[in-house]
Structure formats: C-alpha cells, structure tokens
XYZ file of N, CA and C in Angstrom:
627
model
N 85.380 95.778 143.087
C 85.219 94.717 142.083
C 84.350 95.219 140.928
N 84.353 94.487 139.825
C 83.493 94.827 138.713
C 84.069 95.907 137.815
N 83.192 96.500 137.014
C 83.602 97.499 136.032
C 84.256 98.701 136.708
N 83.839 99.026 137.923
C 84.453 100.145 138.652
C 85.965 99.961 138.737
N 86.413 98.733 139.002
C 87.849 98.474 139.121
C 88.564 98.755 137.807
N 87.923 98.381 136.695
C 88.500 98.661 135.380
C 88.590 100.161 135.134
N 87.489 100.871 135.367
C 87.496 102.319 135.158
C 88.554 102.993 136.035
N 88.655 102.558 137.275
C 89.630 103.147 138.203
C 91.060 102.858 137.742
N 91.273 101.687 137.137
C 92.629 101.314 136.717
C 93.137 102.181 135.578
N 92.227 102.808 134.833
C 92.657 103.626 133.692
C 93.531 104.793 134.125
N 93.342 105.258 135.351
C 94.168 106.351 135.872
C 95.640 105.960 135.910
N 95.912 104.672 136.097
C 97.301 104.223 136.157
C 98.043 104.514 134.854
N 97.321 104.524 133.730
C 97.963 104.796 132.446
C 98.476 106.229 132.363
N 97.913 107.113 133.188
C 98.383 108.500 133.220
C 99.715 108.621 133.947
N 100.053 107.609 134.736
C 101.267 107.670 135.568
C 102.438 106.904 134.966
N 102.174 106.131 133.921
C 103.241 105.346 133.294
C 103.883 106.193 132.202
N 105.159 106.514 132.380
C 105.878 107.377 131.444
C 106.553 106.537 130.369
N 106.382 106.953 129.128
C 106.994 106.246 128.013
C 108.494 106.519 127.935
N 109.207 105.545 127.365
C 110.665 105.627 127.230
C 111.309 105.972 128.570
N 111.097 105.140 129.590
C 111.613 105.457 130.927
C 113.135 105.412 130.988
N 113.683 106.164 131.901
C 115.116 106.119 132.150
C 115.952 106.979 131.233
N 115.319 107.724 130.326
C 116.051 108.600 129.417
C 115.655 110.047 129.658
N 116.646 110.949 129.553
C 116.332 112.377 129.675
C 115.404 112.788 128.551
N 114.367 113.525 128.903
C 113.437 114.043 127.902
C 113.093 115.483 128.251
N 112.916 116.307 127.215
C 112.436 117.664 127.445
C 110.972 117.644 127.858
N 110.241 116.642 127.375
C 108.832 116.525 127.739
C 108.459 115.059 127.882
N 107.938 114.693 129.054
C 107.478 113.335 129.271
C 106.124 113.116 128.617
N 105.872 111.873 128.212
C 104.577 111.490 127.656
C 104.102 110.242 128.387
N 102.859 110.252 128.836
C 102.312 109.089 129.517
C 101.705 108.120 128.506
N 101.471 106.889 128.952
C 100.828 105.897 128.095
C 99.416 106.346 127.736
N 98.729 106.994 128.668
C 97.369 107.483 128.388
C 97.392 108.520 127.265
N 98.358 109.446 127.309
C 98.472 110.451 126.249
C 98.772 109.785 124.909
N 99.664 108.814 124.948
C 100.018 108.081 123.734
C 98.795 107.395 123.125
N 98.010 106.726 123.968
C 96.833 106.000 123.476
C 95.836 106.954 122.822
N 95.638 108.122 123.421
C 94.709 109.097 122.852
C 95.191 109.552 121.478
N 96.487 109.810 121.357
C 97.016 110.270 120.072
C 96.938 109.175 119.005
N 97.161 107.936 119.401
C 97.071 106.832 118.452
C 95.666 106.743 117.864
N 94.648 106.947 118.706
C 93.266 106.941 118.208
C 93.071 108.050 117.174
N 93.619 109.246 117.443
C 93.457 110.375 116.517
C 94.162 110.106 115.189
N 95.385 109.595 115.253
C 96.095 109.259 114.016
C 95.305 108.219 113.226
N 94.844 107.188 113.919
C 94.169 106.067 113.259
C 92.898 106.511 112.554
N 92.162 107.453 113.165
C 90.945 107.960 112.520
C 91.260 108.535 111.149
N 92.293 109.378 111.086
C 92.654 110.008 109.818
C 93.210 108.992 108.829
N 94.024 108.077 109.317
C 94.577 107.041 108.440
C 93.457 106.185 107.844
N 92.464 105.856 108.669
C 91.336 105.046 108.189
C 90.499 105.823 107.179
N 90.341 107.126 107.396
C 89.619 107.960 106.421
C 90.324 107.938 105.067
N 91.652 107.977 105.102
C 92.420 107.924 103.851
C 92.207 106.590 103.155
N 92.188 105.514 103.938
C 91.931 104.193 103.354
C 90.541 104.144 102.730
N 89.543 104.650 103.459
C 88.171 104.644 102.933
C 88.064 105.453 101.646
N 88.765 106.558 101.592
C 88.709 107.403 100.385
C 89.326 106.705 99.181
N 90.080 105.633 99.452
C 90.663 104.830 98.375
C 89.905 103.516 98.168
N 88.673 103.454 98.701
C 87.815 102.300 98.455
C 87.989 101.124 99.388
N 88.743 101.302 100.478
C 88.972 100.209 101.422
C 87.879 100.235 102.499
N 87.288 99.076 102.772
C 86.258 98.980 103.808
C 86.918 98.945 105.184
N 86.409 99.747 106.106
C 86.959 99.840 107.461
C 85.922 99.366 108.472
N 86.334 98.481 109.361
C 85.497 98.078 110.500
C 85.799 99.079 111.617
N 85.002 100.145 111.684
C 85.292 101.239 112.610
C 85.185 100.811 114.066
N 84.244 99.933 114.373
C 84.110 99.456 115.754
C 85.396 98.750 116.202
N 85.879 97.867 115.344
C 87.125 97.170 115.664
C 88.280 98.152 115.781
N 88.338 99.119 114.862
C 89.435 100.085 114.879
C 89.484 100.856 116.197
N 88.328 101.354 116.634
C 88.303 102.122 117.882
C 88.638 101.245 119.081
N 88.175 100.010 119.060
C 88.466 99.114 120.185
C 89.960 98.848 120.307
N 90.594 98.490 119.203
C 91.996 98.084 119.304
C 92.941 99.269 119.476
N 92.586 100.432 118.912
C 93.480 101.587 119.065
C 93.377 102.201 120.458
N 92.186 102.256 121.007
C 92.014 102.906 122.312
C 92.527 102.045 123.451
N 92.613 100.728 123.238
C 92.990 99.823 124.336
C 94.308 99.099 124.085
N 95.054 99.470 123.046
C 96.184 98.637 122.635
C 97.304 98.555 123.661
N 97.416 99.521 124.551
C 98.485 99.486 125.552
C 97.954 99.293 126.974
N 96.728 98.815 127.102
C 96.160 98.652 128.448
C 97.022 97.733 129.306
N 97.602 96.706 128.708
C 98.403 95.754 129.469
C 99.611 96.361 130.146
N 100.032 97.558 129.720
C 101.185 98.197 130.349
C 100.883 98.647 131.783
N 99.614 98.647 132.154
C 99.252 98.883 133.553
C 99.974 97.881 134.450
N 100.176 96.668 133.946
C 100.729 95.594 134.766
C 102.245 95.473 134.660
N 102.821 95.806 133.490
C 104.270 95.608 133.334
C 105.010 96.909 133.025
N 104.281 98.009 132.860
C 104.921 99.274 132.554
C 105.369 99.344 131.102
N 106.014 100.449 130.741
C 106.556 100.613 129.392
C 108.023 100.228 129.437
N 108.347 99.068 128.914
C 109.718 98.572 128.941
C 110.513 99.242 127.825
N 111.752 99.597 128.125
C 112.576 100.299 127.142
C 112.600 99.556 125.818
N 112.461 100.309 124.734
C 112.384 99.708 123.402
C 113.571 98.801 123.083
N 114.832 99.191 123.359
C 115.940 98.280 123.034
C 115.838 96.955 123.791
N 115.321 96.995 125.018
C 115.169 95.769 125.800
C 114.022 94.941 125.224
N 112.898 95.612 124.988
C 111.689 94.940 124.519
C 111.918 94.207 123.203
N 112.758 94.787 122.333
C 112.984 94.209 121.019
C 114.368 93.572 120.894
N 114.974 93.211 122.034
C 116.316 92.616 122.012
C 116.318 91.318 121.214
N 115.259 90.528 121.366
C 115.117 89.302 120.582
C 113.637 89.003 120.419
N 113.316 88.247 119.369
C 111.926 87.863 119.143
C 111.414 87.014 120.304
N 112.301 86.196 120.865
C 111.913 85.339 121.987
C 111.533 86.173 123.210
N 112.354 87.176 123.521
C 112.061 88.040 124.663
C 110.777 88.819 124.433
N 110.599 89.346 123.234
C 109.384 90.099 122.913
C 108.153 89.223 123.077
N 108.245 87.968 122.608
C 107.116 87.040 122.736
C 106.829 86.721 124.198
N 107.887 86.586 125.001
C 107.698 86.301 126.426
C 107.026 87.465 127.141
N 107.462 88.686 126.831
C 106.856 89.867 127.447
C 105.393 89.993 127.063
N 105.096 89.724 125.797
C 103.709 89.794 125.343
C 102.865 88.726 126.028
N 103.456 87.550 126.222
C 102.735 86.470 126.895
C 102.419 86.847 128.341
N 103.381 87.461 129.024
C 103.162 87.889 130.406
C 102.074 88.964 130.455
N 102.173 89.942 129.567
C 101.203 91.029 129.528
C 99.794 90.499 129.273
N 99.657 89.632 128.275
C 98.344 89.080 127.947
C 97.814 88.213 129.078
N 98.708 87.481 129.742
C 98.284 86.650 130.859
C 97.753 87.470 132.014
N 98.396 88.596 132.292
C 97.954 89.450 133.393
C 96.635 90.137 133.060
N 96.452 90.495 131.788
C 95.164 91.057 131.372
C 94.071 90.006 131.552
N 94.348 88.773 131.161
C 93.370 87.690 131.326
C 93.002 87.499 132.792
N 94.006 87.512 133.665
C 93.736 87.353 135.103
C 92.880 88.509 135.622
N 93.178 89.713 135.141
C 92.399 90.881 135.564
C 90.935 90.708 135.156
N 90.716 90.287 133.925
C 89.349 90.085 133.449
C 88.657 88.998 134.264
N 89.363 87.891 134.513
C 88.790 86.800 135.308
C 88.386 87.267 136.700
N 89.214 88.115 137.303
C 89.006 88.511 138.695
C 88.014 89.647 138.872
N 87.871 90.516 137.864
C 87.139 91.765 138.093
C 85.952 92.025 137.162
N 85.917 91.390 136.021
C 84.864 91.719 135.047
C 83.691 90.742 135.198
N 82.464 91.263 135.230
C 81.287 90.390 135.330
C 81.257 89.361 134.201
N 80.737 88.188 134.504
C 80.775 87.056 133.577
C 80.206 87.405 132.207
N 79.093 88.130 132.181
C 78.428 88.408 130.906
C 79.224 89.370 130.027
N 80.181 90.088 130.618
C 80.972 91.052 129.851
C 82.385 90.556 129.532
N 82.759 89.413 130.087
C 84.123 88.916 129.878
C 84.480 88.711 128.410
N 83.599 88.114 127.585
C 83.968 87.962 126.160
C 84.230 89.297 125.467
N 83.473 90.314 125.830
C 83.654 91.640 125.237
C 85.005 92.211 125.622
N 85.365 92.118 126.900
C 86.645 92.654 127.364
C 87.818 91.877 126.779
N 87.665 90.569 126.627
C 88.762 89.789 126.027
C 88.984 90.224 124.579
N 87.920 90.552 123.868
C 88.053 91.028 122.495
C 88.669 92.426 122.453
N 88.224 93.295 123.348
C 88.670 94.684 123.298
C 90.098 94.869 123.785
N 90.539 94.074 124.744
C 91.861 94.270 125.338
C 92.915 93.343 124.754
N 92.587 92.656 123.659
C 93.563 91.757 123.045
C 94.623 92.563 122.297
N 95.680 91.897 121.881
C 96.676 92.510 121.008
C 96.031 92.751 119.653
N 95.952 94.011 119.245
C 95.185 94.355 118.048
C 95.987 94.392 116.761
N 97.309 94.312 116.854
C 98.129 94.392 115.643
C 98.121 93.036 114.939
N 97.492 93.002 113.757
C 97.434 91.782 112.975
C 97.448 92.151 111.502
N 97.124 91.213 110.638
C 97.205 91.450 109.196
C 95.964 92.126 108.624
N 94.937 92.352 109.456
C 93.758 93.069 108.980
C 94.108 94.526 108.701
N 93.258 95.187 107.922
C 93.487 96.606 107.647
C 93.524 97.393 108.953
N 92.595 97.100 109.865
C 92.537 97.819 111.140
C 93.787 97.566 111.977
N 94.264 96.315 111.974
C 95.476 95.991 112.728
C 96.702 96.674 112.170
N 96.772 96.783 110.850
C 97.897 97.473 110.220
C 97.827 98.985 110.458
N 96.606 99.532 110.447
C 96.460 100.960 110.755
C 96.920 101.232 112.178
N 96.582 100.340 113.111
C 97.059 100.489 114.488
C 98.586 100.511 114.524
N 99.214 99.607 113.785
C 100.682 99.563 113.749
C 101.256 100.884 113.240
N 100.679 101.407 112.158
C 101.160 102.667 111.594
C 100.951 103.809 112.578
N 99.770 103.887 113.178
C 99.468 104.966 114.124
C 100.382 104.913 115.335
N 100.646 103.710 115.830
C 101.537 103.533 116.979
C 102.943 104.021 116.640
N 103.423 103.652 115.466
C 104.767 104.058 115.052
C 104.809 105.559 114.729
N 103.715 106.109 114.225
C 103.677 107.550 113.987
C 103.881 108.325 115.275
N 103.277 107.853 116.360
C 103.462 108.581 117.613
C 104.894 108.466 118.102
N 105.540 107.338 117.854
C 106.961 107.232 118.187
C 107.768 108.262 117.397
N 107.423 108.413 116.126
C 108.121 109.398 115.293
C 107.943 110.801 115.864
N 106.708 111.157 116.199
C 106.451 112.501 116.700
C 107.081 112.737 118.075
N 107.072 111.716 118.924
C 107.717 111.868 120.231
C 109.222 112.055 120.071
N 109.828 111.220 119.224
C 111.272 111.334 118.995
C 111.612 112.653 118.310
N 110.807 113.039 117.330
C 111.035 114.289 116.605
C 111.044 115.484 117.553
N 110.097 115.517 118.502
C 110.023 116.634 119.456
C 111.299 116.747 120.273
N 111.904 115.610 120.612
C 113.150 115.629 121.379
C 114.330 116.036 120.496
N 114.415 115.479 119.298
C 115.510 115.816 118.387
C 115.468 117.288 117.991
N 114.263 117.789 117.771
C 114.102 119.181 117.369
C 114.638 120.132 118.439
N 114.531 119.720 119.687
C 115.008 120.559 120.799
C 116.474 120.313 121.131
N 117.118 119.428 120.363
C 118.537 119.202 120.579
C 118.875 118.108 121.562
N 117.927 117.221 121.842
C 118.204 116.095 122.740
C 119.141 115.129 122.016
N 120.319 114.921 122.580
C 121.345 114.111 121.939
C 121.308 112.648 122.357
N 120.274 112.249 123.133
C 120.138 110.847 123.509
C 119.989 110.011 122.237
N 120.904 109.048 122.056
C 120.904 108.230 120.840
C 119.592 107.473 120.674
N 118.954 107.137 121.784
C 117.737 106.325 121.717
C 116.630 106.985 120.897
N 116.587 108.324 120.899
C 115.528 108.998 120.156
C 115.794 108.977 118.650
N 117.070 108.980 118.267
C 117.412 108.808 116.851
C 117.022 107.406 116.401
N 117.341 106.411 117.228
C 117.004 105.020 116.915
C 115.486 104.851 116.848
N 114.765 105.461 117.792
C 113.314 105.359 117.819
C 112.714 105.950 116.546
N 113.180 107.133 116.169
C 112.690 107.814 114.961
C 112.962 106.964 113.725
N 114.187 106.512 113.594
C 114.587 105.754 112.401
C 113.821 104.428 112.309
N 113.778 103.676 113.400
C 113.140 102.356 113.366
C 111.637 102.453 113.102
N 110.996 103.466 113.699
C 109.559 103.643 113.469
C 109.284 103.976 112.015
N 110.124 104.812 111.422
C 109.941 105.195 110.025
C 110.165 103.999 109.098
N 111.166 103.192 109.402
C 111.432 101.988 108.591
C 110.244 101.038 108.666
N 109.697 100.858 109.862
C 108.552 99.957 110.028
C 107.338 100.460 109.251
N 107.051 101.739 109.338
C 105.911 102.303 108.601
C 106.087 102.092 107.100
N 107.291 102.356 106.616
C 107.571 102.275 105.180
C 107.280 100.878 104.628
N 107.403 99.864 105.464
C 107.231 98.479 105.017
C 105.764 98.056 104.914
N 104.842 98.863 105.451
C 103.425 98.500 105.476
C 102.740 99.015 104.214
N 102.065 98.128 103.527
C 101.478 98.451 102.222
C 100.037 98.938 102.381
N 99.881 100.198 102.729
C 98.567 100.822 102.842
C 98.572 102.153 102.095
N 97.397 102.581 101.649
C 97.290 103.891 100.997
C 97.712 105.010 101.954
N 97.348 104.868 103.225
C 97.651 105.921 104.193
C 99.151 106.054 104.456
N 99.885 104.967 104.281
C 101.343 105.035 104.439
C 101.938 105.875 103.313
N 101.480 105.618 102.104
C 101.942 106.412 100.948
C 101.620 107.888 101.176
N 100.422 108.156 101.683
C 100.020 109.542 101.948
C 100.919 110.160 103.021
N 101.190 109.410 104.074
C 102.051 109.925 105.148
C 103.444 110.266 104.624
N 104.015 109.352 103.856
C 105.380 109.553 103.362
C 105.464 110.709 102.367
N 104.416 110.896 101.566
C 104.473 111.912 100.513
C 103.936 113.272 100.941
N 103.026 113.315 101.913
C 102.348 114.569 102.230
C 102.525 115.076 103.657
N 102.860 114.189 104.584
C 102.974 114.600 105.991
C 104.437 114.649 106.431
N 105.164 113.590 106.137
C 106.569 113.523 106.547
C 107.405 114.687 106.018
N 107.244 115.113 104.755
C 108.030 116.257 104.279
C 107.801 117.526 105.102
N 106.568 117.748 105.552
C 106.294 118.914 106.402
C 107.033 118.800 107.725
N 107.042 117.594 108.282
C 107.740 117.368 109.549
C 109.232 117.643 109.385
N 109.806 117.132 108.308
C 111.245 117.322 108.074
C 111.576 118.795 107.879
N 110.736 119.500 107.138
C 110.973 120.940 106.946
C 110.911 121.684 108.268
N 109.973 121.306 109.117
C 109.860 121.956 110.426
C 111.101 121.713 111.266
N 111.740 120.572 111.063
C 112.929 120.245 111.855
C 114.224 120.733 111.244
N 114.152 121.548 110.189
C 115.355 121.957 109.468
C 116.289 122.830 110.302
N 115.731 123.514 111.309
C 116.576 124.360 112.158
C 117.066 123.636 113.406
N 116.778 122.367 113.475
C 117.215 121.570 114.626
C 118.730 121.407 114.603
N 119.370 121.336 115.774
C 120.816 121.076 115.813
C 121.161 119.668 115.360
N 120.173 118.805 115.230
C 120.363 117.439 114.750
C 119.816 117.364 113.330
N 120.547 116.705 112.452
C 120.179 116.658 111.030
C 119.051 115.644 110.823
N 117.827 116.082 111.030
C 116.669 115.201 110.914
C 116.453 114.766 109.468
N 116.743 115.653 108.527
C 116.578 115.303 107.113
C 117.485 114.130 106.738
N 118.718 114.143 107.212
C 119.652 113.050 106.902
C 119.174 111.738 107.514
N 118.743 111.802 108.769
C 118.249 110.597 109.444
C 117.048 110.029 108.700
N 116.174 110.933 108.239
C 114.976 110.512 107.497
C 115.357 109.865 106.180
N 116.248 110.469 105.441
C 116.676 109.935 104.148
C 117.319 108.559 104.324
N 118.139 108.393 105.357
C 118.790 107.103 105.612
C 117.744 106.019 105.909
N 116.732 106.382 106.695
C 115.702 105.412 107.039
C 114.883 105.011 105.809
N 114.543 105.974 104.976
C 113.740 105.695 103.789
C 114.532 104.905 102.746
N 115.848 104.997 102.796
C 116.694 104.289 101.830
C 116.882 102.825 102.188
N 116.570 102.449 103.401
C 116.766 101.044 103.846
C 115.711 100.131 103.246
C-alpha cells in the first residue's frame, strides 16, 4: 500500500507495447514513449520561451512525464480503434480516468491525493503546456512510424500514424510547431529519402491538407 505501490506500478509501463498487434522492426514501450515525450517537450518549451512565451515548467514536467500512466490499467489500444468515434474515445478516457481515481483512492496517502490527482490527470488542454504535450506526443508517433517506414515496413497503419500525427501538429498554433515544420521535419524527410516507401510524398500530402 502507499507510495510504494505507485512506484512499483511504474514497471508495468515498461511491459506495455505501443501499437499492439502490428509487425514492427522495433517495439517501443509506453515507458520509453513517456521519456521521449518529456525530452521533446523540453526543447519545444525552450523554443516557446525564446519567443517570449511564459512556460509553467512544473506543470509541463508533471503532465508530460505522467500523461500515459492510465495505460497501466487499459493498455495501449490500437489507434484506429481508439479514434473510431469521438464517443468511443470519450468512453475510453472516462474508463482510464476512473481507474486512475480508484488507484489513488486505494493506494495514495490522504495528504498526497490532491497532488496525485493533479499530476495524473489528462494534461492535453488549451494551455501552452497542454498544447506542447500534444505536439510532443504526436512527434513521437511521427518518429516511431518513420523508423518503421524507413526500414520498409509496409503495414498501412504506420503510414496512417505518420500522416495523422503530422496533420494534427500542423493545426496547433505554436512557435515550436513552426520551428518543427521548417527546421526539423525537412531533415527527417531527407534522411528517409532512401527508404523503399516515399516518405516525402506522404509528408507533402499531409502538409497540404
């Protein structure tokens, strides 16, 4: 019981594989994903700060490091299923949040419960930090899909993942998004130029939407 149970549960994130049920040249766990999201978010937030935007760093670290904790209880559901409808997505989020609440009620000491409820909440919102989390999360989808496409993985899901993540990022109005599209994405596309899959075409189609 107590904080020990929470710390022990973090190991479960190392065992949950993202994009389950699809052939991959390299598996990625939810724990690995969460670590990378924090790294992306740090740089994205630095870019925002360099453009005069105030960043709540405490909030940023809390929401980026814990944004997928709820997957301990429901796993990583396939993206096409998860986003089949807004109603289904809302139901899954409700179940995930409910199970996190039950976990906090059952295992976290009373004096720390408000802190855990704040840290383990859904962090994607209209705040700058919430939008940075959204961009960082989608960036990791791009990099995961890119690694598979670059190696010639013909699973359609990775093309869809790459395209949809790029479209979502493009719609977010942040300085760091402009920087990503103009300074980082072109390097990624050039690196993928020898891929058996036309990553440049997929990228251009996504940016044109």
